[in-house]
mmCIF file of C-alpha atoms in Angstrom:
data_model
loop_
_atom_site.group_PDB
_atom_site.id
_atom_site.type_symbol
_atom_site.label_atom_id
_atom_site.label_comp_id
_atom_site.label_asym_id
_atom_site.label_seq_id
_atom_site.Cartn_x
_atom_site.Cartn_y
_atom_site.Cartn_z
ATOM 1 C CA UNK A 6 -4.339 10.774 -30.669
ATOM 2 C CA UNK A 7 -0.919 9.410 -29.592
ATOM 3 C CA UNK A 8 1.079 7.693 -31.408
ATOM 4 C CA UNK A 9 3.630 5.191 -30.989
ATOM 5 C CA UNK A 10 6.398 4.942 -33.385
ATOM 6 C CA UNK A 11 9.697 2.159 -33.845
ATOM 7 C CA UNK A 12 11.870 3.527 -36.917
ATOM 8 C CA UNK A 13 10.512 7.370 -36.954
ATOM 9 C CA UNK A 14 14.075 8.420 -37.703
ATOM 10 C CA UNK A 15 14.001 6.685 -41.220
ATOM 11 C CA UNK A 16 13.023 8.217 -44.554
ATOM 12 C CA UNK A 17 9.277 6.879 -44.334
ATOM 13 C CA UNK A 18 9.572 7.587 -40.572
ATOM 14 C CA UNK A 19 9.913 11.031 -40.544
ATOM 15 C CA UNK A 20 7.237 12.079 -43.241
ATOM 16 C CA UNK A 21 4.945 9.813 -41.239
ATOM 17 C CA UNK A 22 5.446 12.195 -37.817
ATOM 18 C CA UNK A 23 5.783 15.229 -39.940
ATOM 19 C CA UNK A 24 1.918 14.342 -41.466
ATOM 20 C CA UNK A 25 0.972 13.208 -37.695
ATOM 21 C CA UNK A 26 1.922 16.531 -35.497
ATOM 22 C CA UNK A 27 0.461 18.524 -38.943
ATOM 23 C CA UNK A 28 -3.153 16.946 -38.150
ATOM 24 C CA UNK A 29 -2.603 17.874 -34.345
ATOM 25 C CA UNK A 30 -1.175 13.938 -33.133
ATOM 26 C CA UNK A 31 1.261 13.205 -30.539
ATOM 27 C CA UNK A 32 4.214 11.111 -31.668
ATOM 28 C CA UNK A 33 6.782 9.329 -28.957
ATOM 29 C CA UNK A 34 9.250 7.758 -31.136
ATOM 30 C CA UNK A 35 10.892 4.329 -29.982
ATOM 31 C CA UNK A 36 15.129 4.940 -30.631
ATOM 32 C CA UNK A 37 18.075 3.720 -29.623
ATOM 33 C CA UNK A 38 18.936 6.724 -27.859
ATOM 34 C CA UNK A 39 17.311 8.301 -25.396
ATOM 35 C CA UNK A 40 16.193 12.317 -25.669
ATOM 36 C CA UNK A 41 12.798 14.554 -25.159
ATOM 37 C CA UNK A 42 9.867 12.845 -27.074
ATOM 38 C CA UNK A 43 11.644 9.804 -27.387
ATOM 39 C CA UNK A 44 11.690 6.271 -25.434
ATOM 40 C CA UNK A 45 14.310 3.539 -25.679
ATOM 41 C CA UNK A 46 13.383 -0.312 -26.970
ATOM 42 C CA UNK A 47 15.280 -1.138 -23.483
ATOM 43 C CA UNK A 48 12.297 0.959 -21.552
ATOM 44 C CA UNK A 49 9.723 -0.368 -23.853
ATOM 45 C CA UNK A 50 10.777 -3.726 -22.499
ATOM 46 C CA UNK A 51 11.596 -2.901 -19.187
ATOM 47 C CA UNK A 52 8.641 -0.655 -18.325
ATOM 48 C CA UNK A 53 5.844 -1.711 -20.975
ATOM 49 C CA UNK A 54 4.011 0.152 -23.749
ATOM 50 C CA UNK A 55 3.500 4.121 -22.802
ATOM 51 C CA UNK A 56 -0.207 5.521 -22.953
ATOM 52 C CA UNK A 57 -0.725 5.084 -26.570
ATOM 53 C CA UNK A 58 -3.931 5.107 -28.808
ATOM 54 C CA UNK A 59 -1.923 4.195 -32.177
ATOM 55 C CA UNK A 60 1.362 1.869 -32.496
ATOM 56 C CA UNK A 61 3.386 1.780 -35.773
ATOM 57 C CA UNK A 62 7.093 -0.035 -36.622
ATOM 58 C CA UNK A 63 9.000 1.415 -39.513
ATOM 59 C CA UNK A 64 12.300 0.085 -37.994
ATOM 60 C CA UNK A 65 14.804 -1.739 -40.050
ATOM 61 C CA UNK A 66 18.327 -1.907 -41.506
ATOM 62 C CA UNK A 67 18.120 -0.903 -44.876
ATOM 63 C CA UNK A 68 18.289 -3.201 -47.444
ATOM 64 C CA UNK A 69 19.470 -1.137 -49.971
ATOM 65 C CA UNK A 70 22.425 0.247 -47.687
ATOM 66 C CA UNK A 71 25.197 1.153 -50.285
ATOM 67 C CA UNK A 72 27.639 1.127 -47.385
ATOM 68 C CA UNK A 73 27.032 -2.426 -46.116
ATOM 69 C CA UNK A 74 28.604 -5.352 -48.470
ATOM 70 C CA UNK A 75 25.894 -8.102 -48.805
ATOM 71 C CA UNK A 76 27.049 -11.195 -46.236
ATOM 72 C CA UNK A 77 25.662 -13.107 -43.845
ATOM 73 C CA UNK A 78 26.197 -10.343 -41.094
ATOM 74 C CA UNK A 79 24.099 -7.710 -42.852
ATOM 75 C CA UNK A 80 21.555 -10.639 -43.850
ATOM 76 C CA UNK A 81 21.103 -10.918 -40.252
ATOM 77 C CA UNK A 82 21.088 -7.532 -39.117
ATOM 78 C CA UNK A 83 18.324 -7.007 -41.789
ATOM 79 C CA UNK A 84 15.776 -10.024 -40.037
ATOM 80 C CA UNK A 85 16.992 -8.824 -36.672
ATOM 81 C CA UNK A 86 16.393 -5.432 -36.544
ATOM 82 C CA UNK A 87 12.711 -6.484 -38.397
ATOM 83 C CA UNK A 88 12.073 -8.889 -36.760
ATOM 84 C CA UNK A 89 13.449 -8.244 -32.962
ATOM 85 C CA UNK A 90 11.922 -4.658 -32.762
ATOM 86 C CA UNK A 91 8.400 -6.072 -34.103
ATOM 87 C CA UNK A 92 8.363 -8.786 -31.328
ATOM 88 C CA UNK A 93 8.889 -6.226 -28.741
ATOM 89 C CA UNK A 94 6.597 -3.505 -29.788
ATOM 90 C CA UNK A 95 3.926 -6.179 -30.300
ATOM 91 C CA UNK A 96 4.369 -7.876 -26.947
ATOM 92 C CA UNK A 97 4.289 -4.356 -25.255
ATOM 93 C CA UNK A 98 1.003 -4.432 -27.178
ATOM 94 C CA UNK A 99 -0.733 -7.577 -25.756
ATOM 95 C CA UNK A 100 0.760 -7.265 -21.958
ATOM 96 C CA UNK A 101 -0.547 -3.204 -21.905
ATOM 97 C CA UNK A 102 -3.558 -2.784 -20.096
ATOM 98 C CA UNK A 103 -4.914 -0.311 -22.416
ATOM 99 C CA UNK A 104 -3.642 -1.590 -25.554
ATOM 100 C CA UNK A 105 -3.837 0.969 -28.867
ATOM 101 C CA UNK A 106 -6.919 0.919 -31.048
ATOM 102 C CA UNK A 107 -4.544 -0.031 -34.008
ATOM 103 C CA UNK A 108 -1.620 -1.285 -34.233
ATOM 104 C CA UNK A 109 0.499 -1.030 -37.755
ATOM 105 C CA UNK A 110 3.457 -2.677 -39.217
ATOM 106 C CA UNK A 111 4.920 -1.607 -42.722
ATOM 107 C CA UNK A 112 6.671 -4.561 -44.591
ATOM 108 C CA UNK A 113 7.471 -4.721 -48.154
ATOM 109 C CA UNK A 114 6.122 -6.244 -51.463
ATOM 110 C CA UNK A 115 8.946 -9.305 -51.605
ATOM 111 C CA UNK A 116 6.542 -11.543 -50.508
ATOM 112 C CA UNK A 117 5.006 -12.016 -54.216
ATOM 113 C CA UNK A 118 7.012 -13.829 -56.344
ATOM 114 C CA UNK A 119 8.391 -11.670 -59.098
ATOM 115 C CA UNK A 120 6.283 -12.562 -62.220
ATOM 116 C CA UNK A 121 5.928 -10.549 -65.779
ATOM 117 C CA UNK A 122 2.435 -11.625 -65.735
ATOM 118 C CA UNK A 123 0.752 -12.484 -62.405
ATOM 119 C CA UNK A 124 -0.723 -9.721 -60.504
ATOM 120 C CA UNK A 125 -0.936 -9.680 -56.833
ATOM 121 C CA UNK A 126 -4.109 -8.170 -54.954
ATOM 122 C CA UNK A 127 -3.772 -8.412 -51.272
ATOM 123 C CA UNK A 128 -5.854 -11.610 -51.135
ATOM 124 C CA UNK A 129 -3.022 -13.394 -53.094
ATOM 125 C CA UNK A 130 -1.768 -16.580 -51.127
ATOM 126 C CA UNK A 131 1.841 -16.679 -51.436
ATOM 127 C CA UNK A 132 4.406 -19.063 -49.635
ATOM 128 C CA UNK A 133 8.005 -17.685 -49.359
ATOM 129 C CA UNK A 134 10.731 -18.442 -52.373
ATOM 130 C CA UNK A 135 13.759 -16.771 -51.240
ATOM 131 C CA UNK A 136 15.542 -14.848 -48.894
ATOM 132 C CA UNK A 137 13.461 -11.587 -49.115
ATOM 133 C CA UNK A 138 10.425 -13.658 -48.915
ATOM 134 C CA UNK A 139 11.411 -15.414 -46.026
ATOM 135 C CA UNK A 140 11.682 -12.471 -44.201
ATOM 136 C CA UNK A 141 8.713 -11.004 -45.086
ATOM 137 C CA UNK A 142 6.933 -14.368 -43.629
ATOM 138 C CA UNK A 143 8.565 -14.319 -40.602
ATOM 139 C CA UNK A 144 8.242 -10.134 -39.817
ATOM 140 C CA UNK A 145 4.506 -10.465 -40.288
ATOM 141 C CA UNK A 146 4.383 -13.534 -38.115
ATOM 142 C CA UNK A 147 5.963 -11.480 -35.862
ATOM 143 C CA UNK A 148 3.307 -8.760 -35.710
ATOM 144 C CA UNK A 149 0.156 -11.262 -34.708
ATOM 145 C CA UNK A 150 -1.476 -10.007 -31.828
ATOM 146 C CA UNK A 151 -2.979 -12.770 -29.135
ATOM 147 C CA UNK A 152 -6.447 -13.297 -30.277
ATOM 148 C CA UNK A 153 -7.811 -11.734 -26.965
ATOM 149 C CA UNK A 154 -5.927 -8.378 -27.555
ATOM 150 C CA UNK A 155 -6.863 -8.917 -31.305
ATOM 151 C CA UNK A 156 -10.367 -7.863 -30.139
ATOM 152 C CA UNK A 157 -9.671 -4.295 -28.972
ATOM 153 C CA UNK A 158 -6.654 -3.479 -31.196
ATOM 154 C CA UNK A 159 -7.152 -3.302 -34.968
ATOM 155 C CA UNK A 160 -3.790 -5.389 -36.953
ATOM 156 C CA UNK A 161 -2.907 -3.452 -40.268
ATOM 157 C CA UNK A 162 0.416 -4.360 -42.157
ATOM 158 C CA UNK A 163 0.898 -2.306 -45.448
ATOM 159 C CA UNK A 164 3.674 -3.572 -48.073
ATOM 160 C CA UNK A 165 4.945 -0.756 -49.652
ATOM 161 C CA UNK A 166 6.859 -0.946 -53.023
ATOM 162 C CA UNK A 167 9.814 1.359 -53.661
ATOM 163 C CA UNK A 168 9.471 3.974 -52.070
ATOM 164 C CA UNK A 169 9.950 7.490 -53.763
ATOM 165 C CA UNK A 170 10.845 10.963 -52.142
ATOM 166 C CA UNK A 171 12.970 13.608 -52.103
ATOM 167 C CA UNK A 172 15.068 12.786 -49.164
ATOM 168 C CA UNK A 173 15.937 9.389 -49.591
ATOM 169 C CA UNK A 174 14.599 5.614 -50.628
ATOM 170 C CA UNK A 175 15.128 4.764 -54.194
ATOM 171 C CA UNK A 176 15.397 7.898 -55.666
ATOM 172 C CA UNK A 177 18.208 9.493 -53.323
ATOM 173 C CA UNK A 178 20.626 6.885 -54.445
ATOM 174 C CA UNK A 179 19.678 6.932 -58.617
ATOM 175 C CA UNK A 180 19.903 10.711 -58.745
ATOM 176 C CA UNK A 181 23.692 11.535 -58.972
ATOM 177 C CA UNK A 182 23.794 9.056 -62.139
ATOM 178 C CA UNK A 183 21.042 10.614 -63.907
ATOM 179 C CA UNK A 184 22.306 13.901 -63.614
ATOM 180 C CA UNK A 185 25.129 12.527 -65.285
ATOM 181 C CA UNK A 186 23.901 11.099 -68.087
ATOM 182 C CA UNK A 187 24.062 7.834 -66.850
ATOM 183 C CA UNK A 188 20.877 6.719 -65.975
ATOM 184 C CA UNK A 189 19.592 3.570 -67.622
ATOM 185 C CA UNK A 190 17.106 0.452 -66.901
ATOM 186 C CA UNK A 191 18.547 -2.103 -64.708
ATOM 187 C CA UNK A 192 18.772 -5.641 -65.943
ATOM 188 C CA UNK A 193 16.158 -5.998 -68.973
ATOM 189 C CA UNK A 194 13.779 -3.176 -67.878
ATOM 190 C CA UNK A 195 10.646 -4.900 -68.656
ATOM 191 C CA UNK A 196 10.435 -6.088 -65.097
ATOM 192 C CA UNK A 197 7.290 -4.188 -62.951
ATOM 193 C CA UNK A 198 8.410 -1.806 -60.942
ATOM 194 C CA UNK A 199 5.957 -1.433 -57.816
ATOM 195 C CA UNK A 200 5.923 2.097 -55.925
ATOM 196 C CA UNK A 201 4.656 4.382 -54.231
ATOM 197 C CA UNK A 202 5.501 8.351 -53.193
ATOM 198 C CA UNK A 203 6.263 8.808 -49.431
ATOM 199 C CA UNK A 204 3.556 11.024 -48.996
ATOM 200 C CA UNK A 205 1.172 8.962 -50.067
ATOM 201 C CA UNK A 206 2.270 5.848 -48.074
ATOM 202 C CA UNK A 207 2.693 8.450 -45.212
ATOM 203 C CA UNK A 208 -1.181 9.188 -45.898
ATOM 204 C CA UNK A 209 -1.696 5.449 -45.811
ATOM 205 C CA UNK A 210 -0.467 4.858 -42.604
ATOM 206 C CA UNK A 211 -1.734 7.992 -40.500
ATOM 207 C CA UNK A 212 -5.520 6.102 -42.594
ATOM 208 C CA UNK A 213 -4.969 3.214 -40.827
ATOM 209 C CA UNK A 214 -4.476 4.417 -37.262
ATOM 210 C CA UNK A 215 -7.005 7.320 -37.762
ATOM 211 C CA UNK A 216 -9.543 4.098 -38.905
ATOM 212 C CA UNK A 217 -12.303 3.421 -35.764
ATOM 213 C CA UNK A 218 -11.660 0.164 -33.638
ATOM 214 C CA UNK A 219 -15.251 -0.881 -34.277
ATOM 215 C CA UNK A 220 -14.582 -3.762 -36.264
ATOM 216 C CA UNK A 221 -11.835 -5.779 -35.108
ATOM 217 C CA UNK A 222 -10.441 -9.215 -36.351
ATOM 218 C CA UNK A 223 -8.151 -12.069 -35.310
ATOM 219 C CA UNK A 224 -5.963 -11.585 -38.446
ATOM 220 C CA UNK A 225 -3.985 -8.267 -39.772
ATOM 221 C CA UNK A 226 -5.821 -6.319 -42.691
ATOM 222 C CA UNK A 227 -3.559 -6.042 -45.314
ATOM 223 C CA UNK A 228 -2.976 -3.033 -47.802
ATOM 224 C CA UNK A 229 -0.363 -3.064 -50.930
ATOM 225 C CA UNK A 230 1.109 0.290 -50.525
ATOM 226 C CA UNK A 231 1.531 1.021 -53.754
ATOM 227 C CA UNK A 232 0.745 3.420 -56.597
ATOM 228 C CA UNK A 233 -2.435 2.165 -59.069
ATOM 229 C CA UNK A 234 -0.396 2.435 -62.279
ATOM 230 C CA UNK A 235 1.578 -0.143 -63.194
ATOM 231 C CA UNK A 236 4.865 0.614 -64.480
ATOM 232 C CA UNK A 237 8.125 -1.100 -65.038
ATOM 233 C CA UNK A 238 11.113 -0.399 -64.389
ATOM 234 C CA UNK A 239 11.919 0.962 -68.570
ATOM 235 C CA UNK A 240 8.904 2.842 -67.989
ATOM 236 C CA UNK A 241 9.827 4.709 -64.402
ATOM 237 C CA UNK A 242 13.903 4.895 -65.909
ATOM 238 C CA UNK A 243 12.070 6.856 -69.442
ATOM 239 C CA UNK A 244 10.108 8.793 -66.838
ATOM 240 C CA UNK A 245 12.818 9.976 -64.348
ATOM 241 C CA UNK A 246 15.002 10.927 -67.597
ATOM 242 C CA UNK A 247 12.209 13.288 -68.907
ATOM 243 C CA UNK A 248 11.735 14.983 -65.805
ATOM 244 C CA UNK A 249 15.167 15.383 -65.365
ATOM 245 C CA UNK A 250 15.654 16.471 -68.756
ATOM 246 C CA UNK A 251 18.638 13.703 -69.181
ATOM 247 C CA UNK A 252 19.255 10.531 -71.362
ATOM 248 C CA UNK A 253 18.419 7.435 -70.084
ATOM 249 C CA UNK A 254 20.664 5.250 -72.887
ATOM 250 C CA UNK A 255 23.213 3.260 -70.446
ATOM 251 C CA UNK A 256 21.176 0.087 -69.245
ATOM 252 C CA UNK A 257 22.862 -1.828 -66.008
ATOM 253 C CA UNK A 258 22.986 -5.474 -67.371
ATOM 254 C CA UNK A 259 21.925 -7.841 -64.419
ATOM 255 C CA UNK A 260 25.274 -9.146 -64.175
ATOM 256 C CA UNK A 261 26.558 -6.388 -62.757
ATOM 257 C CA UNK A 262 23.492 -5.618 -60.459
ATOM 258 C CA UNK A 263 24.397 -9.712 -59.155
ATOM 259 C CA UNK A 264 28.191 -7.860 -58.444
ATOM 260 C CA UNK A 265 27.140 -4.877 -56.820
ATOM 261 C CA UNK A 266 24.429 -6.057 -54.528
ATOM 262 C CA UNK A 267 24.365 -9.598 -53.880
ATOM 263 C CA UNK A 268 22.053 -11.980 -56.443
ATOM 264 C CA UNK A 269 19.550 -11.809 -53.597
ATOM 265 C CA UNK A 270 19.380 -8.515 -52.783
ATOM 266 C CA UNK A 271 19.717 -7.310 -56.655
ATOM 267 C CA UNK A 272 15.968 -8.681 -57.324
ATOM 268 C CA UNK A 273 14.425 -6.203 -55.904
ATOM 269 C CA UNK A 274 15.660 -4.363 -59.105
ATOM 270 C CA UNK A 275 15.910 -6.836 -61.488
ATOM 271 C CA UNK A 276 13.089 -8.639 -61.093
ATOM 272 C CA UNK A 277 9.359 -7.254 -59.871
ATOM 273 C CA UNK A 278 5.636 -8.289 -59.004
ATOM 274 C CA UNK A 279 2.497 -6.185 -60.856
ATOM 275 C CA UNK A 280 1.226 -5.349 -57.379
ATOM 276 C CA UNK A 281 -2.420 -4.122 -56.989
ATOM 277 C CA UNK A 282 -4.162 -2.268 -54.384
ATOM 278 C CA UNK A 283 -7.179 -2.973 -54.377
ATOM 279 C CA UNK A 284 -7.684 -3.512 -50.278
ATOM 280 C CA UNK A 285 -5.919 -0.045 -50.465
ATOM 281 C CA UNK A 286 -8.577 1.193 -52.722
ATOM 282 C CA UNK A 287 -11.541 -0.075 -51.480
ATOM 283 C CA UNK A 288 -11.248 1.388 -48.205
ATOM 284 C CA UNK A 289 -11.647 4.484 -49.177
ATOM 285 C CA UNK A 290 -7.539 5.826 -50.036
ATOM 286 C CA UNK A 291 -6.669 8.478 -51.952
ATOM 287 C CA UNK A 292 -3.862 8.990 -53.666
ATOM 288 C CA UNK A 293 -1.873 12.543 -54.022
ATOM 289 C CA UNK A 294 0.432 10.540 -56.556
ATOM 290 C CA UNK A 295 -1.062 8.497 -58.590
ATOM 291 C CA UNK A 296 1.256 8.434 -61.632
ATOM 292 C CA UNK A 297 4.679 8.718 -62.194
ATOM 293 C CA UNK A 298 4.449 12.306 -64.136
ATOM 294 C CA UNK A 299 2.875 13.724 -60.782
ATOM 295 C CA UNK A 300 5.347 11.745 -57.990
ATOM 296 C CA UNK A 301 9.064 12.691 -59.863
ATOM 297 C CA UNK A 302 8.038 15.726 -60.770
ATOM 298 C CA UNK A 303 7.402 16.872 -56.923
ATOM 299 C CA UNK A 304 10.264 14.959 -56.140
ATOM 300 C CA UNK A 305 12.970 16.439 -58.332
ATOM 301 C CA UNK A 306 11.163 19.825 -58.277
ATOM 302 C CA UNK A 307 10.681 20.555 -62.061
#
């Protein structure tokens, strides 16, 4: 099969190409520079979608860039480069005569309202709140395929949670505190804490395009990429400590997550959804990391 890919430089990107090539695939990543197995978003426009059986985006500013102050100019970058690249790769998609047999776009979980209570299967109807939201809404939207092309090319979009691995997401950035001691739940740590390991949303992905186009549909099947065990975030914080063998006793009042990151931008920490995956589940998914224990400790290599 060949694949497609927008974003495969990223964190998720490149475990997704790594697991691809390992099961024999061919991946053409979609960059902003040019080089071998690569293809520009200005020749995607310019000379339409290359032969293709599988299309994926992963592209995106990240949100949680610790070098980018939160203002309007990074709030737009971060809809933009969502939003601009998943236009593009999905019109290549509809004007191709031999459209891909599935097409996949990886959002995020913002789109259910953070709630100590709730939970949130993929079936959950949900109307955007905030910022985050908002952009979830509109990325999707931005995904549809025409109904025509809707017939031959299977629509997946997968929300992952925070995203854990050893080489960056979530984890990358709380490390270097925890080794010193200074790890600690963020705001009042009883918010849920949705996530998932990279492999395993890597898995997810490669199960989506690997899934036959016999059944097709005019709307996107939705997955919640996320682990099965709910957790929040006292319960992953106690959990990274252990496995790092390190205290976990200086909690980061939400206050200072508001200074840091930008009120909007902080939620994703401070507050959280009890996301299920049932969808995920169902069809068949397996999960290499099911539970915290398993995912940190092949993370952080104890």
């Amino acid at each position: 099969m060949r694949v497609l890919i927008g974003g495969g430089s990223g964190f998720v990107g490149r475990e997704v190409i790594r697991l691809l090539r390992a099961k024999g695939h061919e991946v053409t990543v979609i960059s902003r520079q040019p080089g071998p197995g690569r293809i520009t978003w200005v020749e995607l426009e310019s000379s339409g979608l290359p032969p293709c059986e599988g299309a994926v985006n992963l592209a995106g500013e990240n949100l949680m860039n610790p070098l980018r102050w939160w203002n309007e100019s990074y709030k737009k970058d971060l809809f933009s480069s969502r939003i601009d690249t998943t236009r593009t790769l999905a019109q290549s998609i509809a004007a191709s005569s031999s459209p891909p047999q599935s097409w996949v776009l990886v959002s995020g979980v913002a789109c259910y309202k953070p709630s100590l209570t709730v939970e949130y299967t993929e079936d959950s109807e949900w109307t955007p709140f905030d910022l985050l939201s908002k952009l979830v809404k509109e990325w999707e939207a931005s995904a549809l395929l025409p109904e025509n092309v809707a017939k031959t090319t299977k629509q997946f979009i997968i929300r992952p949670g925070a995203v854990l691995g050893r080489d960056g997401g979530a984890i990358k950035q709380m490390l270097l505190p925890f080794w010193l001691g200074l790890g600690g739940t963020l705001g009042s740590g009883s918010q849920p804490f949705p996530w998932i390991h990279v492999t395993d949303l890597a898995e997810m992905i490669v199960h989506a395009l690997e899934t036959p186009g016999d059944e097709t549909s005019p709307s996107p099947q939705v997955f919640n990429g996320v682990a099965p065990a709910l957790n929040t975030n006292y319960e992953f914080t106690k959990a990274l400590g252990q496995v790092l063998r390190r205290p976990t006793i200086i909690p980061v009042p939400g206050f200072v997550m508001n200074a840091l990151l930008g009120s909007e931008r902080a939620v994703v920490l401070t507050q959280g959804q009890k996301v299920i995956p049932k969808k995920t589940k169902e069809a068949g998914f397996e999960y290499k990391y099911p539970d915290l224990t398993s995912a940190l400790k092949e993370i952080v290599g104890s």
